[in-house]
PDB file of C-alpha atoms in Angstrom:
ATOM      1  CA  UNK A   7      12.405  16.719   1.037  1.00  0.00           C
ATOM      2  CA  UNK A   8      13.719  15.266  -2.246  1.00  0.00           C
ATOM      3  CA  UNK A   9      11.060  14.369  -4.741  1.00  0.00           C
ATOM      4  CA  UNK A  10      10.547  12.708  -8.096  1.00  0.00           C
ATOM      5  CA  UNK A  11       9.752  15.267 -10.829  1.00  0.00           C
ATOM      6  CA  UNK A  12       7.972  14.553 -14.093  1.00  0.00           C
ATOM      7  CA  UNK A  13       7.564  16.631 -17.232  1.00  0.00           C
ATOM      8  CA  UNK A  14       5.385  17.584 -18.924  1.00  0.00           C
ATOM      9  CA  UNK A  15       2.392  17.550 -16.606  1.00  0.00           C
ATOM     10  CA  UNK A  16       0.058  17.144 -19.615  1.00  0.00           C
ATOM     11  CA  UNK A  17       0.894  15.958 -23.124  1.00  0.00           C
ATOM     12  CA  UNK A  18      -1.530  15.954 -26.029  1.00  0.00           C
ATOM     13  CA  UNK A  19      -0.406  13.945 -29.040  1.00  0.00           C
ATOM     14  CA  UNK A  20      -1.904  12.764 -32.326  1.00  0.00           C
ATOM     15  CA  UNK A  21      -2.379   9.012 -32.691  1.00  0.00           C
ATOM     16  CA  UNK A  22       0.643   7.430 -34.373  1.00  0.00           C
ATOM     17  CA  UNK A  23       3.083  10.040 -33.100  1.00  0.00           C
ATOM     18  CA  UNK A  24       5.998   9.321 -30.835  1.00  0.00           C
ATOM     19  CA  UNK A  25       5.955  10.690 -27.320  1.00  0.00           C
ATOM     20  CA  UNK A  26       8.667  10.898 -24.654  1.00  0.00           C
ATOM     21  CA  UNK A  27       7.765  11.289 -20.997  1.00  0.00           C
ATOM     22  CA  UNK A  28      10.516  12.528 -18.731  1.00  0.00           C
ATOM     23  CA  UNK A  29      11.309  11.875 -15.104  1.00  0.00           C
ATOM     24  CA  UNK A  30      14.037  12.937 -12.701  1.00  0.00           C
ATOM     25  CA  UNK A  31      14.179  10.365  -9.896  1.00  0.00           C
ATOM     26  CA  UNK A  32      15.466  11.122  -6.412  1.00  0.00           C
ATOM     27  CA  UNK A  33      19.218  11.484  -6.726  1.00  0.00           C
ATOM     28  CA  UNK A  34      20.481   8.624  -4.559  1.00  0.00           C
ATOM     29  CA  UNK A  35      17.869   6.131  -5.734  1.00  0.00           C
ATOM     30  CA  UNK A  36      18.904   3.148  -7.794  1.00  0.00           C
ATOM     31  CA  UNK A  37      15.610   1.568  -8.913  1.00  0.00           C
ATOM     32  CA  UNK A  38      13.225   3.272 -11.317  1.00  0.00           C
ATOM     33  CA  UNK A  39       9.709   2.437 -12.392  1.00  0.00           C
ATOM     34  CA  UNK A  40       6.915   3.480 -14.702  1.00  0.00           C
ATOM     35  CA  UNK A  41       3.269   2.909 -13.889  1.00  0.00           C
ATOM     36  CA  UNK A  42       0.121   4.127 -15.548  1.00  0.00           C
ATOM     37  CA  UNK A  43      -3.515   4.614 -14.675  1.00  0.00           C
ATOM     38  CA  UNK A  44      -6.182   4.590 -17.339  1.00  0.00           C
ATOM     39  CA  UNK A  45      -9.153   6.642 -16.197  1.00  0.00           C
ATOM     40  CA  UNK A  46     -11.351   4.637 -13.867  1.00  0.00           C
ATOM     41  CA  UNK A  47      -8.946   1.690 -13.647  1.00  0.00           C
ATOM     42  CA  UNK A  48      -6.233   0.535 -11.267  1.00  0.00           C
ATOM     43  CA  UNK A  49      -2.698   1.841 -11.317  1.00  0.00           C
ATOM     44  CA  UNK A  50      -0.746  -0.684 -13.435  1.00  0.00           C
ATOM     45  CA  UNK A  51       2.931  -1.546 -13.434  1.00  0.00           C
ATOM     46  CA  UNK A  52       4.745  -1.062 -16.746  1.00  0.00           C
ATOM     47  CA  UNK A  53       8.476  -1.533 -16.183  1.00  0.00           C
ATOM     48  CA  UNK A  54      11.287  -1.477 -13.653  1.00  0.00           C
ATOM     49  CA  UNK A  55      14.857  -0.452 -14.414  1.00  0.00           C
ATOM     50  CA  UNK A  56      18.080  -1.011 -12.547  1.00  0.00           C
ATOM     51  CA  UNK A  57      21.747  -0.764 -13.439  1.00  0.00           C
ATOM     52  CA  UNK A  58      20.951   0.560 -16.911  1.00  0.00           C
ATOM     53  CA  UNK A  59      18.711  -2.278 -17.901  1.00  0.00           C
ATOM     54  CA  UNK A  60      15.108  -3.400 -17.613  1.00  0.00           C
ATOM     55  CA  UNK A  61      14.704  -5.738 -14.630  1.00  0.00           C
ATOM     56  CA  UNK A  62      11.010  -6.512 -15.117  1.00  0.00           C
ATOM     57  CA  UNK A  63       8.246  -5.534 -17.514  1.00  0.00           C
ATOM     58  CA  UNK A  64       4.538  -6.190 -17.773  1.00  0.00           C
ATOM     59  CA  UNK A  65       2.527  -7.472 -20.728  1.00  0.00           C
ATOM     60  CA  UNK A  66       1.524  -3.890 -21.449  1.00  0.00           C
ATOM     61  CA  UNK A  67       5.152  -2.949 -22.099  1.00  0.00           C
ATOM     62  CA  UNK A  68       5.388  -4.211 -25.660  1.00  0.00           C
ATOM     63  CA  UNK A  69       7.751  -3.234 -28.498  1.00  0.00           C
ATOM     64  CA  UNK A  70       6.134   0.188 -28.766  1.00  0.00           C
ATOM     65  CA  UNK A  71       7.509   1.130 -25.367  1.00  0.00           C
ATOM     66  CA  UNK A  72      11.092   1.752 -24.349  1.00  0.00           C
ATOM     67  CA  UNK A  73      12.889   3.260 -21.365  1.00  0.00           C
ATOM     68  CA  UNK A  74      16.209   4.975 -21.127  1.00  0.00           C
ATOM     69  CA  UNK A  75      18.439   6.653 -18.612  1.00  0.00           C
ATOM     70  CA  UNK A  76      20.359   8.912 -21.001  1.00  0.00           C
ATOM     71  CA  UNK A  77      22.416  10.640 -18.321  1.00  0.00           C
ATOM     72  CA  UNK A  78      22.882  10.503 -14.565  1.00  0.00           C
ATOM     73  CA  UNK A  79      19.599  12.171 -13.730  1.00  0.00           C
ATOM     74  CA  UNK A  80      16.851  11.621 -16.303  1.00  0.00           C
ATOM     75  CA  UNK A  81      14.724   8.516 -16.821  1.00  0.00           C
ATOM     76  CA  UNK A  82      12.486   8.523 -19.888  1.00  0.00           C
ATOM     77  CA  UNK A  83       9.585   6.494 -21.227  1.00  0.00           C
ATOM     78  CA  UNK A  84       9.116   6.522 -24.997  1.00  0.00           C
ATOM     79  CA  UNK A  85       6.047   5.361 -26.830  1.00  0.00           C
ATOM     80  CA  UNK A  86       6.927   4.996 -30.521  1.00  0.00           C
ATOM     81  CA  UNK A  87       3.570   5.048 -32.232  1.00  0.00           C
ATOM     82  CA  UNK A  88       0.844   6.083 -29.836  1.00  0.00           C
ATOM     83  CA  UNK A  89      -2.618   4.536 -29.853  1.00  0.00           C
ATOM     84  CA  UNK A  90      -5.857   5.869 -28.439  1.00  0.00           C
ATOM     85  CA  UNK A  91      -5.662   3.301 -25.623  1.00  0.00           C
ATOM     86  CA  UNK A  92      -2.339   4.762 -24.470  1.00  0.00           C
ATOM     87  CA  UNK A  93      -4.268   7.711 -23.031  1.00  0.00           C
ATOM     88  CA  UNK A  94      -3.612   7.544 -19.296  1.00  0.00           C
ATOM     89  CA  UNK A  95      -1.812   9.146 -16.376  1.00  0.00           C
ATOM     90  CA  UNK A  96       1.800   7.937 -16.396  1.00  0.00           C
ATOM     91  CA  UNK A  97       3.704   7.859 -13.110  1.00  0.00           C
ATOM     92  CA  UNK A  98       7.422   7.560 -12.589  1.00  0.00           C
ATOM     93  CA  UNK A  99       8.695   6.199  -9.276  1.00  0.00           C
ATOM     94  CA  UNK A 100      12.046   5.473  -7.699  1.00  0.00           C
ATOM     95  CA  UNK A 101      13.327   3.597  -4.687  1.00  0.00           C
ATOM     96  CA  UNK A 102      16.633   3.622  -2.903  1.00  0.00           C
ATOM     97  CA  UNK A 103      17.100  -0.131  -2.883  1.00  0.00           C
ATOM     98  CA  UNK A 104      15.149  -3.225  -3.802  1.00  0.00           C
ATOM     99  CA  UNK A 105      14.596  -4.617  -0.340  1.00  0.00           C
ATOM    100  CA  UNK A 106      11.535  -5.587   1.577  1.00  0.00           C
ATOM    101  CA  UNK A 107      10.044  -2.654   3.451  1.00  0.00           C
ATOM    102  CA  UNK A 108      11.212   0.188   1.250  1.00  0.00           C
ATOM    103  CA  UNK A 109       8.618   2.454  -0.339  1.00  0.00           C
ATOM    104  CA  UNK A 110       8.607   3.613  -3.913  1.00  0.00           C
ATOM    105  CA  UNK A 111       8.430   7.398  -4.278  1.00  0.00           C
ATOM    106  CA  UNK A 112       6.155   8.704  -7.009  1.00  0.00           C
ATOM    107  CA  UNK A 113       6.108  11.819  -9.142  1.00  0.00           C
ATOM    108  CA  UNK A 114       3.011  13.904  -9.834  1.00  0.00           C
ATOM    109  CA  UNK A 115       2.403  12.113 -13.130  1.00  0.00           C
ATOM    110  CA  UNK A 116       2.063  13.084 -16.785  1.00  0.00           C
ATOM    111  CA  UNK A 117      -1.431  13.045 -18.233  1.00  0.00           C
ATOM    112  CA  UNK A 118      -1.111  11.719 -21.787  1.00  0.00           C
ATOM    113  CA  UNK A 119      -4.035  12.376 -24.119  1.00  0.00           C
ATOM    114  CA  UNK A 120      -4.017  10.729 -27.544  1.00  0.00           C
ATOM    115  CA  UNK A 121      -6.281  12.282 -30.156  1.00  0.00           C
TER     116      UNK A 121
ATOM    117  CA  UNK B   9      -3.760 -12.787 -12.030  1.00  0.00           C
ATOM    118  CA  UNK B  10      -3.132 -11.312  -8.614  1.00  0.00           C
ATOM    119  CA  UNK B  11      -6.167  -9.485  -7.281  1.00  0.00           C
ATOM    120  CA  UNK B  12      -5.877  -6.748  -4.660  1.00  0.00           C
ATOM    121  CA  UNK B  13      -9.271  -5.486  -3.529  1.00  0.00           C
ATOM    122  CA  UNK B  14     -10.119  -2.388  -1.525  1.00  0.00           C
ATOM    123  CA  UNK B  15     -13.392  -1.570   0.149  1.00  0.00           C
ATOM    124  CA  UNK B  16     -15.352   0.540   0.200  1.00  0.00           C
ATOM    125  CA  UNK B  17     -14.710   2.273  -3.146  1.00  0.00           C
ATOM    126  CA  UNK B  18     -15.774   5.587  -1.676  1.00  0.00           C
ATOM    127  CA  UNK B  19     -16.603   6.917   1.735  1.00  0.00           C
ATOM    128  CA  UNK B  20     -18.011  10.164   3.133  1.00  0.00           C
ATOM    129  CA  UNK B  21     -17.153  10.853   6.755  1.00  0.00           C
ATOM    130  CA  UNK B  22     -18.122  13.734   8.999  1.00  0.00           C
ATOM    131  CA  UNK B  23     -15.226  15.830  10.239  1.00  0.00           C
ATOM    132  CA  UNK B  24     -14.119  14.602  13.641  1.00  0.00           C
ATOM    133  CA  UNK B  25     -15.368  11.048  13.132  1.00  0.00           C
ATOM    134  CA  UNK B  26     -13.029   8.097  12.887  1.00  0.00           C
ATOM    135  CA  UNK B  27     -13.076   5.702   9.965  1.00  0.00           C
ATOM    136  CA  UNK B  28     -11.385   2.672   8.549  1.00  0.00           C
ATOM    137  CA  UNK B  29     -11.173   0.773   5.284  1.00  0.00           C
ATOM    138  CA  UNK B  30      -9.844  -2.519   4.030  1.00  0.00           C
ATOM    139  CA  UNK B  31      -7.338  -3.952   1.612  1.00  0.00           C
ATOM    140  CA  UNK B  32      -7.721  -7.681   0.810  1.00  0.00           C
ATOM    141  CA  UNK B  33      -5.198  -9.849  -0.994  1.00  0.00           C
ATOM    142  CA  UNK B  34      -4.292 -13.474  -1.592  1.00  0.00           C
ATOM    143  CA  UNK B  35      -2.335 -14.603   1.463  1.00  0.00           C
ATOM    144  CA  UNK B  36       0.181 -16.850  -0.311  1.00  0.00           C
ATOM    145  CA  UNK B  37       3.652 -15.575  -1.269  1.00  0.00           C
ATOM    146  CA  UNK B  38       3.127 -12.311   0.502  1.00  0.00           C
ATOM    147  CA  UNK B  39       6.133  -9.971   0.523  1.00  0.00           C
ATOM    148  CA  UNK B  40       5.151  -6.449   1.520  1.00  0.00           C
ATOM    149  CA  UNK B  41       2.043  -4.259   1.706  1.00  0.00           C
ATOM    150  CA  UNK B  42       2.206  -0.554   0.942  1.00  0.00           C
ATOM    151  CA  UNK B  43      -0.347   2.137   1.766  1.00  0.00           C
ATOM    152  CA  UNK B  44      -0.351   5.366  -0.217  1.00  0.00           C
ATOM    153  CA  UNK B  45      -2.318   8.574   0.185  1.00  0.00           C
ATOM    154  CA  UNK B  46      -3.124  10.232  -3.136  1.00  0.00           C
ATOM    155  CA  UNK B  47      -4.523  13.729  -3.353  1.00  0.00           C
ATOM    156  CA  UNK B  48      -5.862  14.950  -6.678  1.00  0.00           C
ATOM    157  CA  UNK B  49      -3.148  16.505  -8.900  1.00  0.00           C
ATOM    158  CA  UNK B  50      -0.390  15.407  -6.529  1.00  0.00           C
ATOM    159  CA  UNK B  51       1.872  12.409  -6.320  1.00  0.00           C
ATOM    160  CA  UNK B  52       0.890   9.333  -4.306  1.00  0.00           C
ATOM    161  CA  UNK B  53       2.523   9.725  -0.893  1.00  0.00           C
ATOM    162  CA  UNK B  54       3.890   6.648   0.873  1.00  0.00           C
ATOM    163  CA  UNK B  55       2.238   6.179   4.265  1.00  0.00           C
ATOM    164  CA  UNK B  56       3.342   2.735   5.410  1.00  0.00           C
ATOM    165  CA  UNK B  57       5.162  -0.351   4.286  1.00  0.00           C
ATOM    166  CA  UNK B  58       4.358  -3.465   6.266  1.00  0.00           C
ATOM    167  CA  UNK B  59       5.943  -6.862   5.948  1.00  0.00           C
ATOM    168  CA  UNK B  60       5.213  -8.949   9.038  1.00  0.00           C
ATOM    169  CA  UNK B  61       2.006 -10.603  10.129  1.00  0.00           C
ATOM    170  CA  UNK B  62       0.603  -8.608  13.012  1.00  0.00           C
ATOM    171  CA  UNK B  63       2.482  -5.452  12.020  1.00  0.00           C
ATOM    172  CA  UNK B  64       0.916  -2.229  13.252  1.00  0.00           C
ATOM    173  CA  UNK B  65       2.180   1.144  12.077  1.00  0.00           C
ATOM    174  CA  UNK B  66       1.142   4.655  13.044  1.00  0.00           C
ATOM    175  CA  UNK B  67       1.699   8.113  11.594  1.00  0.00           C
ATOM    176  CA  UNK B  68      -0.111  10.833  13.529  1.00  0.00           C
ATOM    177  CA  UNK B  69      -3.845  10.076  13.376  1.00  0.00           C
ATOM    178  CA  UNK B  70      -3.432   7.363  10.741  1.00  0.00           C
ATOM    179  CA  UNK B  71      -2.597   3.766  11.594  1.00  0.00           C
ATOM    180  CA  UNK B  72      -2.581   0.449   9.811  1.00  0.00           C
ATOM    181  CA  UNK B  73      -2.636  -3.212  10.711  1.00  0.00           C
ATOM    182  CA  UNK B  74      -1.671  -6.288   8.741  1.00  0.00           C
ATOM    183  CA  UNK B  75      -2.910  -9.881   8.794  1.00  0.00           C
ATOM    184  CA  UNK B  76      -0.994 -11.891   6.207  1.00  0.00           C
ATOM    185  CA  UNK B  77      -2.532 -15.226   7.176  1.00  0.00           C
ATOM    186  CA  UNK B  78      -6.051 -14.133   6.322  1.00  0.00           C
ATOM    187  CA  UNK B  79      -4.970 -11.670   3.668  1.00  0.00           C
ATOM    188  CA  UNK B  80      -6.110  -8.233   4.783  1.00  0.00           C
ATOM    189  CA  UNK B  81      -4.913  -4.879   6.050  1.00  0.00           C
ATOM    190  CA  UNK B  82      -6.928  -2.140   7.709  1.00  0.00           C
ATOM    191  CA  UNK B  83      -6.201   1.558   7.532  1.00  0.00           C
ATOM    192  CA  UNK B  84      -7.639   3.668  10.375  1.00  0.00           C
ATOM    193  CA  UNK B  85      -8.029   7.417  10.551  1.00  0.00           C
ATOM    194  CA  UNK B  86      -8.851   8.863  13.944  1.00  0.00           C
ATOM    195  CA  UNK B  87     -10.693  12.203  14.216  1.00  0.00           C
ATOM    196  CA  UNK B  88     -10.951  12.874  10.454  1.00  0.00           C
ATOM    197  CA  UNK B  89      -9.955  16.323   9.207  1.00  0.00           C
ATOM    198  CA  UNK B  90     -10.721  17.940   5.805  1.00  0.00           C
ATOM    199  CA  UNK B  91      -7.082  17.483   4.777  1.00  0.00           C
ATOM    200  CA  UNK B  92      -7.556  13.717   5.051  1.00  0.00           C
ATOM    201  CA  UNK B  93      -9.733  13.832   1.918  1.00  0.00           C
ATOM    202  CA  UNK B  94      -7.849  11.780  -0.657  1.00  0.00           C
ATOM    203  CA  UNK B  95      -7.760   8.409  -2.360  1.00  0.00           C
ATOM    204  CA  UNK B  96      -6.018   5.760  -0.262  1.00  0.00           C
ATOM    205  CA  UNK B  97      -4.275   3.098  -2.282  1.00  0.00           C
ATOM    206  CA  UNK B  98      -2.906  -0.186  -1.108  1.00  0.00           C
ATOM    207  CA  UNK B  99      -0.349  -2.082  -3.160  1.00  0.00           C
ATOM    208  CA  UNK B 100       1.415  -5.391  -2.754  1.00  0.00           C
ATOM    209  CA  UNK B 101       4.765  -6.680  -3.793  1.00  0.00           C
ATOM    210  CA  UNK B 102       5.323 -10.425  -4.048  1.00  0.00           C
ATOM    211  CA  UNK B 103       9.057 -10.948  -3.960  1.00  0.00           C
ATOM    212  CA  UNK B 104       9.746  -8.769  -6.953  1.00  0.00           C
ATOM    213  CA  UNK B 105       9.891  -5.047  -7.478  1.00  0.00           C
ATOM    214  CA  UNK B 106       6.577  -4.277  -9.030  1.00  0.00           C
ATOM    215  CA  UNK B 107       3.665  -3.015  -7.010  1.00  0.00           C
ATOM    216  CA  UNK B 108       0.210  -4.429  -7.683  1.00  0.00           C
ATOM    217  CA  UNK B 109      -2.387  -1.854  -6.725  1.00  0.00           C
ATOM    218  CA  UNK B 110      -5.959  -2.042  -5.524  1.00  0.00           C
ATOM    219  CA  UNK B 111      -8.662   0.234  -6.903  1.00  0.00           C
ATOM    220  CA  UNK B 112      -8.360   2.636  -3.995  1.00  0.00           C
ATOM    221  CA  UNK B 113     -10.797   4.031  -1.432  1.00  0.00           C
ATOM    222  CA  UNK B 114     -11.863   7.611  -2.148  1.00  0.00           C
ATOM    223  CA  UNK B 115     -12.368   9.373   1.196  1.00  0.00           C
ATOM    224  CA  UNK B 116     -14.252  12.660   1.465  1.00  0.00           C
ATOM    225  CA  UNK B 117     -14.390  14.461   4.783  1.00  0.00           C
ATOM    226  CA  UNK B 118     -17.508  16.590   5.237  1.00  0.00           C
ATOM    227  CA  UNK B 119     -16.837  19.757   7.271  1.00  0.00           C
TER     228      UNK B 119
END
């Protein structure tokens, strides 16, 4: 069964450094998402992406964050200058269409640790 | 702020017993409710997506019901097995793409 893949599984970065989290969505999916879960908290929506542009973003997704689909397969999340509070599990998801009743398919996540 | 609540937060169930837990949400502007099963170190796995009041869905020993008018969904597991141990997440969408998640119910099956 096709799946969403994320790399790396764990990233350790010094505060203030840039980090890029990578995702390969399911190949025929058109909608892409990033979520994160800070330890002990709920999974939170960050951003959705369709047709090469952001379709929705949360308050968390400020100017330090950006997303890109640099080629036909990868979908990346960049954090320009990481802060301690960016430490979390980051999940990529994709869905085939944006219609009622369709699930989003998640990757295994990247655990980001900011030192 | 939209609040999706799940209860209980954690649950220990004897193998072979049946169990259920709840997802509660504001009933206005409901669009779709999603249930996910999330095992440690794996990706959340989509179980059900429900959209209509009174919806019931079933996948093997797991089933779910939806009441949009009163704002709740139940997830049932019949004859629990050790492999059912996981965190069960519910999430709602309200006419847009983003999912708003509850805190999850952490289920542990005791052999």
